[in-house]
Amino acid sequence: MKKIFLLSLIFILFLLLIAGTVSAKGLKASIAEMPIYAENKDKGILVDLVKAIAEVSAIPIEICVVPFKRSVFYVTSGKTDFHLPLIKNPEIKEDTLDYDYAAETIFHVNFVLYSYKNMNIDINKIQLYKIETDSAHTDYFNFPVTGSSRIENSLKKANAARIDGFIFADNVCDAFIKKNNLKNIRRQLYKSFEVKIVLPKGGQGKETDNILTSAIKKLRETGRYAEIMGPIDYPYNDWQP
């Protein structure tokens, strides 16, 4: 019994030592460079989120804002402790990825189907239609889609009935539709996806995940999380042009 107690005590001390090491050295975060989300290491909604996490966890977090692919590479290569954001792909098995998802979902993104206003597309039979999406997101669908390198062109084609539909994030597409007065488009929700923080593969980021989970929970409880993330985390709004 005494031996079991000593082993348990050693294990607890080991966990505390790991946590203490993380606290002492701090963490490194890479954030994908995007307007509104992260424009530089001092400006952006996700930058504000990481700073708030550092504050409530009392652990310093070094932030770098770089292009998306480089940011993901930084975490998979061990240069940073976590990357954000990444839309979770339900079509890909997690054990085949070269990174792990953190436990917390940081926000949601609404993928909307934009089609010609007189074309009533049945979402349940969407595989029968000619659909385009952003070329970086073609593997998010379990039916044939065509990749598009220009979101604006695809929306214009949907507006002119040159394609059956275009699916992508409403926070990207809606602004273009309003600015360019595309009146022949019909909007309908395709799916709301979870957006996650990415960690090193194989449980290497477990301690980081615990820190992030605890900090985000505290931010949610005080209402500060909603205050920071509210502008980008919202339910689908079924408005029409």
CSV table of C-alpha atoms in Angstrom, one decimal:
chain,number,residue,atom,x,y,z
A,1,MET,CA,0.0,0.0,0.0
A,2,LYS,CA,2.8,2.3,0.9
A,3,LYS,CA,4.5,1.6,-2.4
A,4,ILE,CA,1.4,2.4,-4.4
A,5,PHE,CA,1.0,5.7,-2.5
A,6,LEU,CA,4.6,6.6,-3.3
A,7,LEU,CA,4.2,5.8,-7.0
A,8,SER,CA,1.0,7.9,-7.1
A,9,LEU,CA,2.8,10.8,-5.4
A,10,ILE,CA,5.7,10.6,-7.9
A,11,PHE,CA,3.2,10.6,-10.8
A,12,ILE,CA,1.4,13.7,-9.5
A,13,LEU,CA,4.7,15.5,-9.0
A,14,PHE,CA,5.7,14.6,-12.5
A,15,LEU,CA,2.5,16.1,-13.9
A,16,LEU,CA,3.1,19.2,-11.8
A,17,LEU,CA,6.6,19.4,-13.1
A,18,ILE,CA,5.4,19.3,-16.7
A,19,ALA,CA,2.8,22.0,-16.1
A,20,GLY,CA,5.5,24.1,-14.3
A,21,THR,CA,7.8,23.7,-17.3
A,22,VAL,CA,5.1,24.9,-19.7
A,23,SER,CA,4.4,27.9,-17.4
A,24,ALA,CA,8.0,28.8,-17.2
A,25,LYS,CA,8.9,28.7,-20.9
A,26,GLY,CA,5.5,29.8,-22.1
A,27,LEU,CA,3.8,28.8,-25.4
A,28,LYS,CA,4.1,29.8,-29.0
A,29,ALA,CA,1.1,30.3,-31.2
A,30,SER,CA,0.9,30.6,-35.0
A,31,ILE,CA,-2.2,32.3,-36.5
A,32,ALA,CA,-3.1,32.3,-40.1
A,33,GLU,CA,-3.0,35.8,-41.6
A,34,MET,CA,-6.4,36.9,-42.6
A,35,PRO,CA,-8.3,40.2,-42.6
A,36,ILE,CA,-10.4,40.7,-39.4
A,37,TYR,CA,-9.2,37.4,-37.9
A,38,ALA,CA,-5.4,38.2,-37.7
A,39,GLU,CA,-3.9,41.1,-39.6
A,40,ASN,CA,-0.7,41.2,-37.5
A,41,LYS,CA,0.5,40.0,-34.1
A,42,ASP,CA,-1.3,42.9,-32.5
A,43,LYS,CA,-4.5,43.2,-34.5
A,44,GLY,CA,-7.3,40.7,-35.1
A,45,ILE,CA,-10.1,38.8,-33.4
A,46,LEU,CA,-8.1,35.6,-33.0
A,47,VAL,CA,-5.1,37.6,-31.8
A,48,ASP,CA,-7.3,39.1,-29.1
A,49,LEU,CA,-8.5,35.6,-28.2
A,50,VAL,CA,-4.9,34.2,-27.8
A,51,LYS,CA,-4.0,37.3,-25.7
A,52,ALA,CA,-7.0,36.7,-23.5
A,53,ILE,CA,-6.0,33.0,-23.1
A,54,ALA,CA,-2.5,34.1,-22.0
A,55,GLU,CA,-4.0,36.5,-19.5
A,56,VAL,CA,-6.4,34.1,-17.8
A,57,SER,CA,-3.9,31.2,-17.8
A,58,ALA,CA,-1.0,33.4,-16.6
A,59,ILE,CA,1.1,31.7,-19.2
A,60,PRO,CA,3.0,33.9,-21.7
A,61,ILE,CA,2.1,33.1,-25.3
A,62,GLU,CA,4.3,34.3,-28.2
A,63,ILE,CA,2.2,35.1,-31.3
A,64,CYS,CA,3.3,35.0,-34.9
A,65,VAL,CA,0.9,35.8,-37.8
A,66,VAL,CA,1.9,34.2,-41.0
A,67,PRO,CA,0.3,32.8,-44.2
A,68,PHE,CA,-2.1,29.9,-43.6
A,69,LYS,CA,0.0,27.0,-44.9
A,70,ARG,CA,3.1,28.2,-43.1
A,71,SER,CA,1.2,28.5,-39.9
A,72,VAL,CA,0.0,24.9,-40.1
A,73,PHE,CA,3.5,23.8,-41.0
A,74,TYR,CA,4.9,25.5,-37.9
A,75,VAL,CA,2.8,23.4,-35.6
A,76,THR,CA,3.3,20.1,-37.5
A,77,SER,CA,7.1,20.7,-37.5
A,78,GLY,CA,7.2,21.6,-33.8
A,79,LYS,CA,8.1,25.3,-34.3
A,80,THR,CA,4.9,26.4,-32.5
A,81,ASP,CA,2.7,24.8,-29.9
A,82,PHE,CA,-0.6,25.4,-31.6
A,83,HIS,CA,-2.1,26.9,-34.8
A,84,LEU,CA,-5.5,28.5,-35.4
A,85,PRO,CA,-7.9,28.5,-37.1
A,86,LEU,CA,-8.8,25.3,-39.0
A,87,ILE,CA,-12.2,24.2,-40.2
A,88,LYS,CA,-12.7,20.6,-39.0
A,89,ASN,CA,-13.2,18.3,-41.9
A,90,PRO,CA,-15.8,15.6,-41.1
A,91,GLU,CA,-14.9,13.7,-44.3
A,92,ILE,CA,-11.4,12.9,-43.2
A,93,LYS,CA,-10.5,10.4,-40.4
A,94,GLU,CA,-8.5,12.2,-37.7
A,95,ASP,CA,-6.0,9.4,-37.4
A,96,THR,CA,-4.9,10.1,-41.0
A,97,LEU,CA,-4.0,13.7,-40.3
A,98,ASP,CA,-0.5,15.0,-39.4
A,99,TYR,CA,-1.9,17.0,-36.5
A,100,ASP,CA,-4.4,16.7,-33.7
A,101,TYR,CA,-7.5,18.9,-33.0
A,102,ALA,CA,-7.7,20.7,-29.6
A,103,ALA,CA,-10.8,19.7,-27.5
A,104,GLU,CA,-12.5,23.2,-27.7
A,105,THR,CA,-14.4,24.4,-30.8
A,106,ILE,CA,-13.5,28.1,-31.0
A,107,PHE,CA,-16.2,29.1,-33.4
A,108,HIS,CA,-18.4,27.9,-36.3
A,109,VAL,CA,-18.5,28.9,-39.9
A,110,ASN,CA,-21.6,28.6,-42.1
A,111,PHE,CA,-21.1,27.1,-45.5
A,112,VAL,CA,-23.9,28.5,-47.7
A,113,LEU,CA,-25.1,27.3,-51.1
A,114,TYR,CA,-25.4,30.2,-53.5
A,115,SER,CA,-27.5,29.4,-56.5
A,116,TYR,CA,-29.5,31.2,-59.2
A,117,LYS,CA,-32.7,32.5,-57.6
A,118,ASN,CA,-35.1,30.5,-59.7
A,119,MET,CA,-33.2,27.2,-59.2
A,120,ASN,CA,-34.6,25.4,-56.2
A,121,ILE,CA,-31.8,23.0,-55.3
A,122,ASP,CA,-32.7,20.1,-53.0
A,123,ILE,CA,-29.7,19.9,-50.6
A,124,ASN,CA,-30.5,16.2,-50.1
A,125,LYS,CA,-29.9,15.6,-53.8
A,126,ILE,CA,-27.0,18.1,-54.2
A,127,GLN,CA,-24.8,15.5,-55.9
A,128,LEU,CA,-27.0,15.8,-59.0
A,129,TYR,CA,-26.0,19.4,-59.5
A,130,LYS,CA,-22.9,21.2,-60.9
A,131,ILE,CA,-21.4,22.7,-57.8
A,132,GLU,CA,-18.2,24.8,-57.2
A,133,THR,CA,-16.4,25.6,-54.0
A,134,ASP,CA,-13.1,27.2,-53.0
A,135,SER,CA,-10.3,25.1,-54.4
A,136,ALA,CA,-8.7,24.7,-50.9
A,137,HIS,CA,-11.9,23.1,-49.6
A,138,THR,CA,-12.9,20.5,-52.2
A,139,ASP,CA,-12.3,17.6,-49.8
A,140,TYR,CA,-14.9,18.9,-47.4
A,141,PHE,CA,-17.7,17.3,-49.5
A,142,ASN,CA,-18.8,13.7,-50.1
A,143,PHE,CA,-20.0,14.4,-53.6
A,144,PRO,CA,-18.3,15.8,-56.8
A,145,VAL,CA,-17.4,19.5,-56.7
A,146,THR,CA,-15.3,21.7,-58.9
A,147,GLY,CA,-12.5,23.8,-57.3
A,148,SER,CA,-12.6,27.5,-57.9
A,149,SER,CA,-9.5,29.8,-57.6
A,150,ARG,CA,-11.7,32.9,-57.7
A,151,ILE,CA,-14.6,33.1,-55.3
A,152,GLU,CA,-15.9,36.3,-56.9
A,153,ASN,CA,-16.0,34.7,-60.4
A,154,SER,CA,-18.0,31.7,-59.0
A,155,LEU,CA,-20.5,33.9,-57.3
A,156,LYS,CA,-21.0,35.9,-60.6
A,157,LYS,CA,-21.5,32.6,-62.5
A,158,ALA,CA,-24.1,31.5,-59.9
A,159,ASN,CA,-25.8,34.9,-60.3
A,160,ALA,CA,-25.9,34.4,-64.1
A,161,ALA,CA,-27.0,30.7,-63.9
A,162,ARG,CA,-23.8,29.6,-65.5
A,163,ILE,CA,-23.3,27.0,-62.7
A,164,ASP,CA,-25.9,25.4,-60.5
A,165,GLY,CA,-24.4,26.6,-57.3
A,166,PHE,CA,-21.3,27.7,-55.3
A,167,ILE,CA,-20.7,26.6,-51.7
A,168,PHE,CA,-18.5,28.6,-49.3
A,169,ALA,CA,-18.4,30.6,-46.1
A,170,ASP,CA,-21.0,33.2,-45.7
A,171,ASN,CA,-18.7,35.6,-43.9
A,172,VAL,CA,-16.6,35.7,-47.1
A,173,CYS,CA,-19.3,35.6,-49.8
A,174,ASP,CA,-22.1,37.8,-48.4
A,175,ALA,CA,-20.0,41.0,-48.3
A,176,PHE,CA,-19.1,40.5,-52.0
A,177,ILE,CA,-22.8,39.9,-52.9
A,178,LYS,CA,-23.9,43.1,-51.1
A,179,LYS,CA,-21.1,45.2,-52.5
A,180,ASN,CA,-21.7,44.1,-56.1
A,181,ASN,CA,-25.5,44.0,-55.8
A,182,LEU,CA,-25.9,40.5,-57.1
A,183,LYS,CA,-29.7,40.3,-57.0
A,184,ASN,CA,-30.2,36.9,-58.8
A,185,ILE,CA,-28.7,34.8,-56.1
A,186,ARG,CA,-30.6,32.6,-53.7
A,187,ARG,CA,-28.9,31.6,-50.4
A,188,GLN,CA,-29.5,28.5,-48.3
A,189,LEU,CA,-27.5,26.9,-45.5
A,190,TYR,CA,-25.5,23.8,-46.6
A,191,LYS,CA,-23.7,23.0,-43.3
A,192,SER,CA,-22.2,24.7,-40.2
A,193,PHE,CA,-18.6,23.5,-39.6
A,194,GLU,CA,-16.6,23.6,-36.4
A,195,VAL,CA,-13.5,25.6,-36.3
A,196,LYS,CA,-10.7,24.3,-34.2
A,197,ILE,CA,-7.2,24.9,-32.8
A,198,VAL,CA,-4.5,22.5,-34.1
A,199,LEU,CA,-1.9,20.8,-32.0
A,200,PRO,CA,1.2,18.6,-32.7
A,201,LYS,CA,0.3,15.0,-33.6
A,202,GLY,CA,0.3,12.0,-31.3
A,203,GLY,CA,-0.7,13.6,-28.0
A,204,GLN,CA,2.4,15.9,-27.9
A,205,GLY,CA,0.1,18.8,-27.3
A,206,LYS,CA,-1.9,17.3,-24.5
A,207,GLU,CA,-0.7,19.7,-21.8
A,208,THR,CA,-1.2,22.7,-24.2
A,209,ASP,CA,-4.7,21.4,-24.9
A,210,ASN,CA,-5.5,21.3,-21.1
A,211,ILE,CA,-4.2,24.9,-20.7
A,212,LEU,CA,-6.4,26.1,-23.7
A,213,THR,CA,-9.5,24.2,-22.5
A,214,SER,CA,-9.2,25.6,-19.0
A,215,ALA,CA,-8.6,29.2,-20.2
A,216,ILE,CA,-11.4,29.2,-22.7
A,217,LYS,CA,-13.8,27.8,-20.1
A,218,LYS,CA,-12.9,30.7,-17.8
A,219,LEU,CA,-13.4,33.2,-20.6
A,220,ARG,CA,-16.8,31.7,-21.5
A,221,GLU,CA,-17.9,31.8,-17.8
A,222,THR,CA,-17.2,35.6,-17.6
A,223,GLY,CA,-18.8,36.4,-20.9
A,224,ARG,CA,-15.5,37.7,-22.3
A,225,TYR,CA,-15.3,34.9,-24.8
A,226,ALA,CA,-18.6,35.9,-26.4
A,227,GLU,CA,-17.5,39.5,-26.4
A,228,ILE,CA,-14.3,38.7,-28.3
A,229,MET,CA,-15.7,36.0,-30.7
A,230,GLY,CA,-19.2,37.4,-31.3
A,231,PRO,CA,-18.3,39.2,-34.5
A,232,ILE,CA,-17.3,35.9,-36.2
A,233,ASP,CA,-19.3,33.3,-34.4
A,234,TYR,CA,-23.0,33.6,-35.2
A,235,PRO,CA,-25.9,31.4,-36.4
A,236,TYR,CA,-27.0,31.3,-40.0
A,237,ASN,CA,-29.1,34.3,-41.1
A,238,ASP,CA,-31.5,33.4,-43.9
A,239,TRP,CA,-31.5,36.8,-45.6
A,240,GLN,CA,-31.9,37.0,-49.4
A,241,PRO,CA,-30.3,39.5,-51.8
